[in-house]
CSV table of C-alpha atoms in Angstrom, one decimal:
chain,number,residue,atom,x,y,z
A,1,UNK,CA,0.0,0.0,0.0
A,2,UNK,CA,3.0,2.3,0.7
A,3,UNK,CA,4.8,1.4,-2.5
A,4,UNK,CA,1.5,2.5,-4.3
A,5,UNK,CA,0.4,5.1,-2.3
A,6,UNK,CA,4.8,6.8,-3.1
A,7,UNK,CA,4.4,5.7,-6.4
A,8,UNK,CA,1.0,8.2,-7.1
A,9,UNK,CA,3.0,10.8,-5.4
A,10,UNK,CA,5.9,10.8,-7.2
A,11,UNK,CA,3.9,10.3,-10.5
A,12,UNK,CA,1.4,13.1,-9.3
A,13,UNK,CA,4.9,15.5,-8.9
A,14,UNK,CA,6.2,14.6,-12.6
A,15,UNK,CA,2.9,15.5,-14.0
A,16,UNK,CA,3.2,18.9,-12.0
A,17,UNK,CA,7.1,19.6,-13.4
A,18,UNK,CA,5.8,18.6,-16.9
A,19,UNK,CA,2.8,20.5,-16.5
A,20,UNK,CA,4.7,24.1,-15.1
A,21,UNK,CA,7.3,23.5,-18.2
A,22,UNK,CA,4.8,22.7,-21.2
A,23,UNK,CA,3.0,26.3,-19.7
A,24,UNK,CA,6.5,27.8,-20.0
A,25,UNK,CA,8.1,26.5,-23.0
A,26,UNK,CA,7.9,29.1,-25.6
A,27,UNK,CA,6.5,26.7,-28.5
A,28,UNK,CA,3.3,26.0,-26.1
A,29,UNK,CA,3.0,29.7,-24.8
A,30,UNK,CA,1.5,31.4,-28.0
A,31,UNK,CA,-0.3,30.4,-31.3
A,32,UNK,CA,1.1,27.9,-33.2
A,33,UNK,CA,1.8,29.7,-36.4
A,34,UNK,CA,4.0,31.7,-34.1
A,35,UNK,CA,6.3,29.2,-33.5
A,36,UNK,CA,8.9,31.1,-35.6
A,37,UNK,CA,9.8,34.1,-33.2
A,38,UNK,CA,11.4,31.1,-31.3
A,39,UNK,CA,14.0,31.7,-34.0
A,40,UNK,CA,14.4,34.9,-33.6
A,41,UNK,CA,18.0,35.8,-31.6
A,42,UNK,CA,17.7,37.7,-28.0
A,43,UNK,CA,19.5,40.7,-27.6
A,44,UNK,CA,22.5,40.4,-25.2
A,45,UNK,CA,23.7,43.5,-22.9
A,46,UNK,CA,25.8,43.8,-20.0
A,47,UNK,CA,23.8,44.6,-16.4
A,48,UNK,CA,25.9,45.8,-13.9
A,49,UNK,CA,22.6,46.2,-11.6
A,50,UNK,CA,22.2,42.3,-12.0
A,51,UNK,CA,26.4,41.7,-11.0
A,52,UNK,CA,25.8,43.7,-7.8
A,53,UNK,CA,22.4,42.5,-7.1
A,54,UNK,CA,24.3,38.9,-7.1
A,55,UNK,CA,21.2,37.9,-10.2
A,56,UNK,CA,23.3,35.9,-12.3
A,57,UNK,CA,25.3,32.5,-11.7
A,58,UNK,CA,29.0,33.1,-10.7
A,59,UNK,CA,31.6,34.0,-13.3
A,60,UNK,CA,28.4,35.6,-15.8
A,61,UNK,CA,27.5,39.2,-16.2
A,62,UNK,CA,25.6,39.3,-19.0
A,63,UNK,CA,21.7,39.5,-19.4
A,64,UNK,CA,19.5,38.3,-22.9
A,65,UNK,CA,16.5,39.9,-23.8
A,66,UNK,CA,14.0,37.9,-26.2
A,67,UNK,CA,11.3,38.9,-28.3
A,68,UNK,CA,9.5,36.5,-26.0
A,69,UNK,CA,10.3,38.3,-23.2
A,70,UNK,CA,8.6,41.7,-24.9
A,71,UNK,CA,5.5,39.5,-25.7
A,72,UNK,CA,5.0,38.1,-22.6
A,73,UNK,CA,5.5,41.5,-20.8
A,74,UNK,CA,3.1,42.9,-23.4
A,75,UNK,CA,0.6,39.9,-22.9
A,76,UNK,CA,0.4,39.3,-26.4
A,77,UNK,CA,2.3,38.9,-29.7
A,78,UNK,CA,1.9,42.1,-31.5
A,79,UNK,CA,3.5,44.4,-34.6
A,80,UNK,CA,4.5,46.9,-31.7
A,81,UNK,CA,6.6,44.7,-29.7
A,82,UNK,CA,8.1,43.3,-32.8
A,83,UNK,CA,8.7,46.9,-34.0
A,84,UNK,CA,10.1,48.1,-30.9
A,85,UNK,CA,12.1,44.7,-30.3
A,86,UNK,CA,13.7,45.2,-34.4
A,87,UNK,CA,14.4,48.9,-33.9
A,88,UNK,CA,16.7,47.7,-30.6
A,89,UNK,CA,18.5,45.1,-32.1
A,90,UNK,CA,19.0,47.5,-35.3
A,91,UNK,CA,20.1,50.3,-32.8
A,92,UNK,CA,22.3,48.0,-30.5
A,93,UNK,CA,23.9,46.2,-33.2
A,94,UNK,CA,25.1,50.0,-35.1
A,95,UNK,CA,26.6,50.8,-31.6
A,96,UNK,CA,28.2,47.7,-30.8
A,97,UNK,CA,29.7,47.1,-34.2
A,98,UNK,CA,32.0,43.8,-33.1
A,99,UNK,CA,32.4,44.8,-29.3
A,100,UNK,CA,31.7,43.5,-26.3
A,101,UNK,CA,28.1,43.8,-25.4
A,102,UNK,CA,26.1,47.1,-24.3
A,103,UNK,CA,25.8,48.2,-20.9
A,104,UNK,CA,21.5,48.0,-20.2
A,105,UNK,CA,20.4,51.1,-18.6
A,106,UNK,CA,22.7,53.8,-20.1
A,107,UNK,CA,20.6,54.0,-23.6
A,108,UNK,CA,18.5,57.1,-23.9
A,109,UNK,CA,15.9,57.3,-26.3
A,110,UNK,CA,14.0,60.0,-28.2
A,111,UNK,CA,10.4,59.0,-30.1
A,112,UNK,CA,8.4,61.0,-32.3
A,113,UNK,CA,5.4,59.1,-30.8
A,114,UNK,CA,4.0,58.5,-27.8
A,115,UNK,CA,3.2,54.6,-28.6
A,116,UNK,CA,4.0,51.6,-27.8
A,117,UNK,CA,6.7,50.8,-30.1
A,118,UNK,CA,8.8,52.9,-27.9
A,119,UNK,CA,7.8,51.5,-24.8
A,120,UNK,CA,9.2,48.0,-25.7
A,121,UNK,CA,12.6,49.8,-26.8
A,122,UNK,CA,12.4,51.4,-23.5
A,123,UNK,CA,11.9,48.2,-22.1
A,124,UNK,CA,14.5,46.5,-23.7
A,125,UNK,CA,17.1,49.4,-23.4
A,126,UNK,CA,16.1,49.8,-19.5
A,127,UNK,CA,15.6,53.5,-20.4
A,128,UNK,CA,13.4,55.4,-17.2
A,129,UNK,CA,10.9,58.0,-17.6
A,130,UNK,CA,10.9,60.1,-14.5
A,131,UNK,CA,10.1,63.4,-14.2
A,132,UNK,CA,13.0,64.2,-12.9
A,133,UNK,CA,15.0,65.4,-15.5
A,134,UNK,CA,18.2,64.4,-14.5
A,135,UNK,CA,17.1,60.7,-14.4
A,136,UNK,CA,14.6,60.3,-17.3
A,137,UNK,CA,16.2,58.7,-20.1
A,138,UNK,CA,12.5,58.1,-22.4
A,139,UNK,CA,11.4,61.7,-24.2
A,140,UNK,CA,9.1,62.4,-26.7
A,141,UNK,CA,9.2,64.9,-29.1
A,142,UNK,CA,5.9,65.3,-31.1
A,143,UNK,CA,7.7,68.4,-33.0
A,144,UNK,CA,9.1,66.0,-35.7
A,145,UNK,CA,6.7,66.2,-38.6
A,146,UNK,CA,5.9,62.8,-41.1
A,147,UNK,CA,3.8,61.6,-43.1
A,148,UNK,CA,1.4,58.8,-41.9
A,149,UNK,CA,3.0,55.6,-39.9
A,150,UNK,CA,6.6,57.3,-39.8
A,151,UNK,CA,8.5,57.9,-37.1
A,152,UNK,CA,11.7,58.4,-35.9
A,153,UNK,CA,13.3,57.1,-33.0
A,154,UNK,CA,16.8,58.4,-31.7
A,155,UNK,CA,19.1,56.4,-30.1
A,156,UNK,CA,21.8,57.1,-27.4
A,157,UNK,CA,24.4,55.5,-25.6
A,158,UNK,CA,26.1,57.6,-22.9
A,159,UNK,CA,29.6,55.5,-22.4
A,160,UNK,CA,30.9,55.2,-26.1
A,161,UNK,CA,29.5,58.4,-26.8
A,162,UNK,CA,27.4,57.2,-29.8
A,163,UNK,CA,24.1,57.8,-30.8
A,164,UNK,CA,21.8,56.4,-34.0
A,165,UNK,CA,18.8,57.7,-35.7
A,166,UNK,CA,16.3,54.9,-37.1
A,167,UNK,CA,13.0,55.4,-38.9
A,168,UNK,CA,10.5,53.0,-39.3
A,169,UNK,CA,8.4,53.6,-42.4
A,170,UNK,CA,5.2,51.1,-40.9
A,171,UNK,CA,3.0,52.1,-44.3
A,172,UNK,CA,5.8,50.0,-46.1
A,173,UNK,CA,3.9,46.8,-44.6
A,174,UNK,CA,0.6,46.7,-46.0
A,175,UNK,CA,-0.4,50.2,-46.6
A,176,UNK,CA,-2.1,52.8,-45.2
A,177,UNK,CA,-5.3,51.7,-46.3
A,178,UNK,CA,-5.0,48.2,-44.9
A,179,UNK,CA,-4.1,49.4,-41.8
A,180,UNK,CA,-6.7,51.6,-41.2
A,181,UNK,CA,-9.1,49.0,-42.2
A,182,UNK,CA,-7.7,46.5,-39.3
A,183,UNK,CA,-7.5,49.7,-36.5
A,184,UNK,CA,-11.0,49.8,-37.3
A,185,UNK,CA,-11.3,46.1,-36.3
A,186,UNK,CA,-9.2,46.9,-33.0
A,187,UNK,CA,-11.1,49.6,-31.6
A,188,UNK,CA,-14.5,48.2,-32.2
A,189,UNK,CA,-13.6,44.8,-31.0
A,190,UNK,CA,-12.5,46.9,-27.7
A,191,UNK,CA,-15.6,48.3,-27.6
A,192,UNK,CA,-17.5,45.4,-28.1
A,193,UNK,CA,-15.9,41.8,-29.4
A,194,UNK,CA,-19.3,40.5,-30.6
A,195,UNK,CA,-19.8,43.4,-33.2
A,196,UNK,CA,-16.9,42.1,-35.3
A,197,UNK,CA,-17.9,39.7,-37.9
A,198,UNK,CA,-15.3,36.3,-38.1
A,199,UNK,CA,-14.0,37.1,-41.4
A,200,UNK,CA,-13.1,40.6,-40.2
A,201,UNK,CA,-11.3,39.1,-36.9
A,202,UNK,CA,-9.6,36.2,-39.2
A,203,UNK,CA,-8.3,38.9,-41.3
A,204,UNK,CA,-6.8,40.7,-38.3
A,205,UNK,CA,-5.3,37.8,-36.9
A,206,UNK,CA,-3.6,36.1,-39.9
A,207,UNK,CA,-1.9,39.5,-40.8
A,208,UNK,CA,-1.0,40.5,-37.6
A,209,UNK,CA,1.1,37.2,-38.0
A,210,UNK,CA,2.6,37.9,-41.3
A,211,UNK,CA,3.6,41.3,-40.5
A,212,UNK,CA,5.3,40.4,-37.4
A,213,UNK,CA,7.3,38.0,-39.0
A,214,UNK,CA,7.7,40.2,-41.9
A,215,UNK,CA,9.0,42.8,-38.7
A,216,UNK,CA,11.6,40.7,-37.0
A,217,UNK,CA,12.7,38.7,-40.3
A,218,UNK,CA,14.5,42.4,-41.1
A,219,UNK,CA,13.9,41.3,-45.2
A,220,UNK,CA,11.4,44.2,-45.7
A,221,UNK,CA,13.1,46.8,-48.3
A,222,UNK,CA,12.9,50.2,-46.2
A,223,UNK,CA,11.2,49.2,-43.9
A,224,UNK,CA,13.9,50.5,-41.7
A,225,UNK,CA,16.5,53.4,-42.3
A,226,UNK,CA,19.2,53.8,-40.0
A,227,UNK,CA,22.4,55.5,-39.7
A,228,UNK,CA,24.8,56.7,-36.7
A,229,UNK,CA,24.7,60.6,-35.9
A,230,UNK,CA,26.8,63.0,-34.1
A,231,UNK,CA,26.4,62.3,-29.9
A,232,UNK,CA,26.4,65.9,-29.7
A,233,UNK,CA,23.8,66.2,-32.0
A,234,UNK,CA,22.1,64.1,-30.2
A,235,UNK,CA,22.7,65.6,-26.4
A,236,UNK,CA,21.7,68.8,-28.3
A,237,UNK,CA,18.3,67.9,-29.2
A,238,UNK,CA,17.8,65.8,-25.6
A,239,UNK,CA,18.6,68.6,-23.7
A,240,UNK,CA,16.4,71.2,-25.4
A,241,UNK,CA,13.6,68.8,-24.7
A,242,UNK,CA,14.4,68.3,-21.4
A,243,UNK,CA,14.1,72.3,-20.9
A,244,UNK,CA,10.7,72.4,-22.5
């Protein structure tokens, strides 16, 4: 009776590991026909807050960031987390070139919109925004003028003195008119999910899953523009908006 009774036990505890794992494995965790952003590389930095904060097993210093990790934190898989998760790898890849990897933390970051794209690179940069001005790192500058579904994004990085300039032409996926067709779709299924027709919500969700991939894939012509600027240029335009 013992044997049996240990036996239950121990096969009651393996089904609770298998179970907590399957929940977290990252094939199991979203839609299937998003299997592919498990191919998708995580962005390393350097965390000096983890090495003092005794975080990471000895001898390692280093920290990854996935596009997983931006979903999850999100809630959902979405075009704005893999827009802000592109634009950080674009931005920390210029910077880094073939060095060692980025300090997280000492980015500061400049958006034409307030949106969520530049929450995620936020995120992922670990820049603040505080209203004190000496420790926000996250501005917004709704003076830069563009056309529909541009913006700009300016990058920072404090100890190598660099700083890049990235613009993400969003039109370039499927259009403005497409777009406005699905934002439609979003705000009335927030309003009320059961006034959206199936073929509308099917359309929504199988290009919100193409765009994505055709987001993080980096294969898009134009899609993205970047190019390293002058730090000062840079410290220029973050301090005049820290003064406004």
């Amino acid at each position: 009776m013992l044997r049996i009774s240990t036996l239950c036990l121990l096969l009651f505890l393996g089904s609770c590991y298998s179970f907590d794992s399957q929940t977290v494995n990252n094939e199991l965790q979203w839609n299937n026909k998003y299997n592919f952003i498990n191919d998708i590389p995580p962005i390393l930095f350097h965390y000096h807050h983890g090495v003092l904060a005794g975080s990471y097993p000895p001898g390692r210093e280093t920290t990854e960031i996935s596009f997983n990790d931006v979903s999850r934190f999100l809630g959902h898989v979405c075009l704005c987390g893999a827009g802000g998760y592109r634009i950080s790898q674009i931005a920390t890849d210029l910077i880094k070139g073939t060095g060692k990897p980025l300090e997280r933390d000492e980015f500061t970051l400049i958006s034409s919109r307030d949106h969520t794209v530049s929450d995620v690179i936020a995120l992922i940069l670990g820049c603040n925004r505080r209203n004190d001005p000496e420790k926000n790192q996250y501005l917004i500058d709704e003076t830069i003028k563009t056309p529909k579904r541009v913006y700009h994004y300016y990058i920072g990085y404090h100890p190598q003195k660099k700083a890049v300039h990235i613009v993400y032409n969003k039109y370039l996926l499927i259009g403005n008119e497409l777009m406005d067709k699905l934002w439609k779709v979003e705000v009335t299924y927030d309003k009320n999910p059961d006034s959206v027709n199936q073929a509308d919500i099917k359309l929504f969700q199988d290009t919100m899953a193409d765009v994505v991939k055709e987001v993080l894939s980096g294969k898009k012509e134009g899609l993205f523009e970047a190019e390293l600027i002058e730090y000062d240029e840079f410290l220029l335009l973050f301090q005049h908006l820290l003064l406004k």
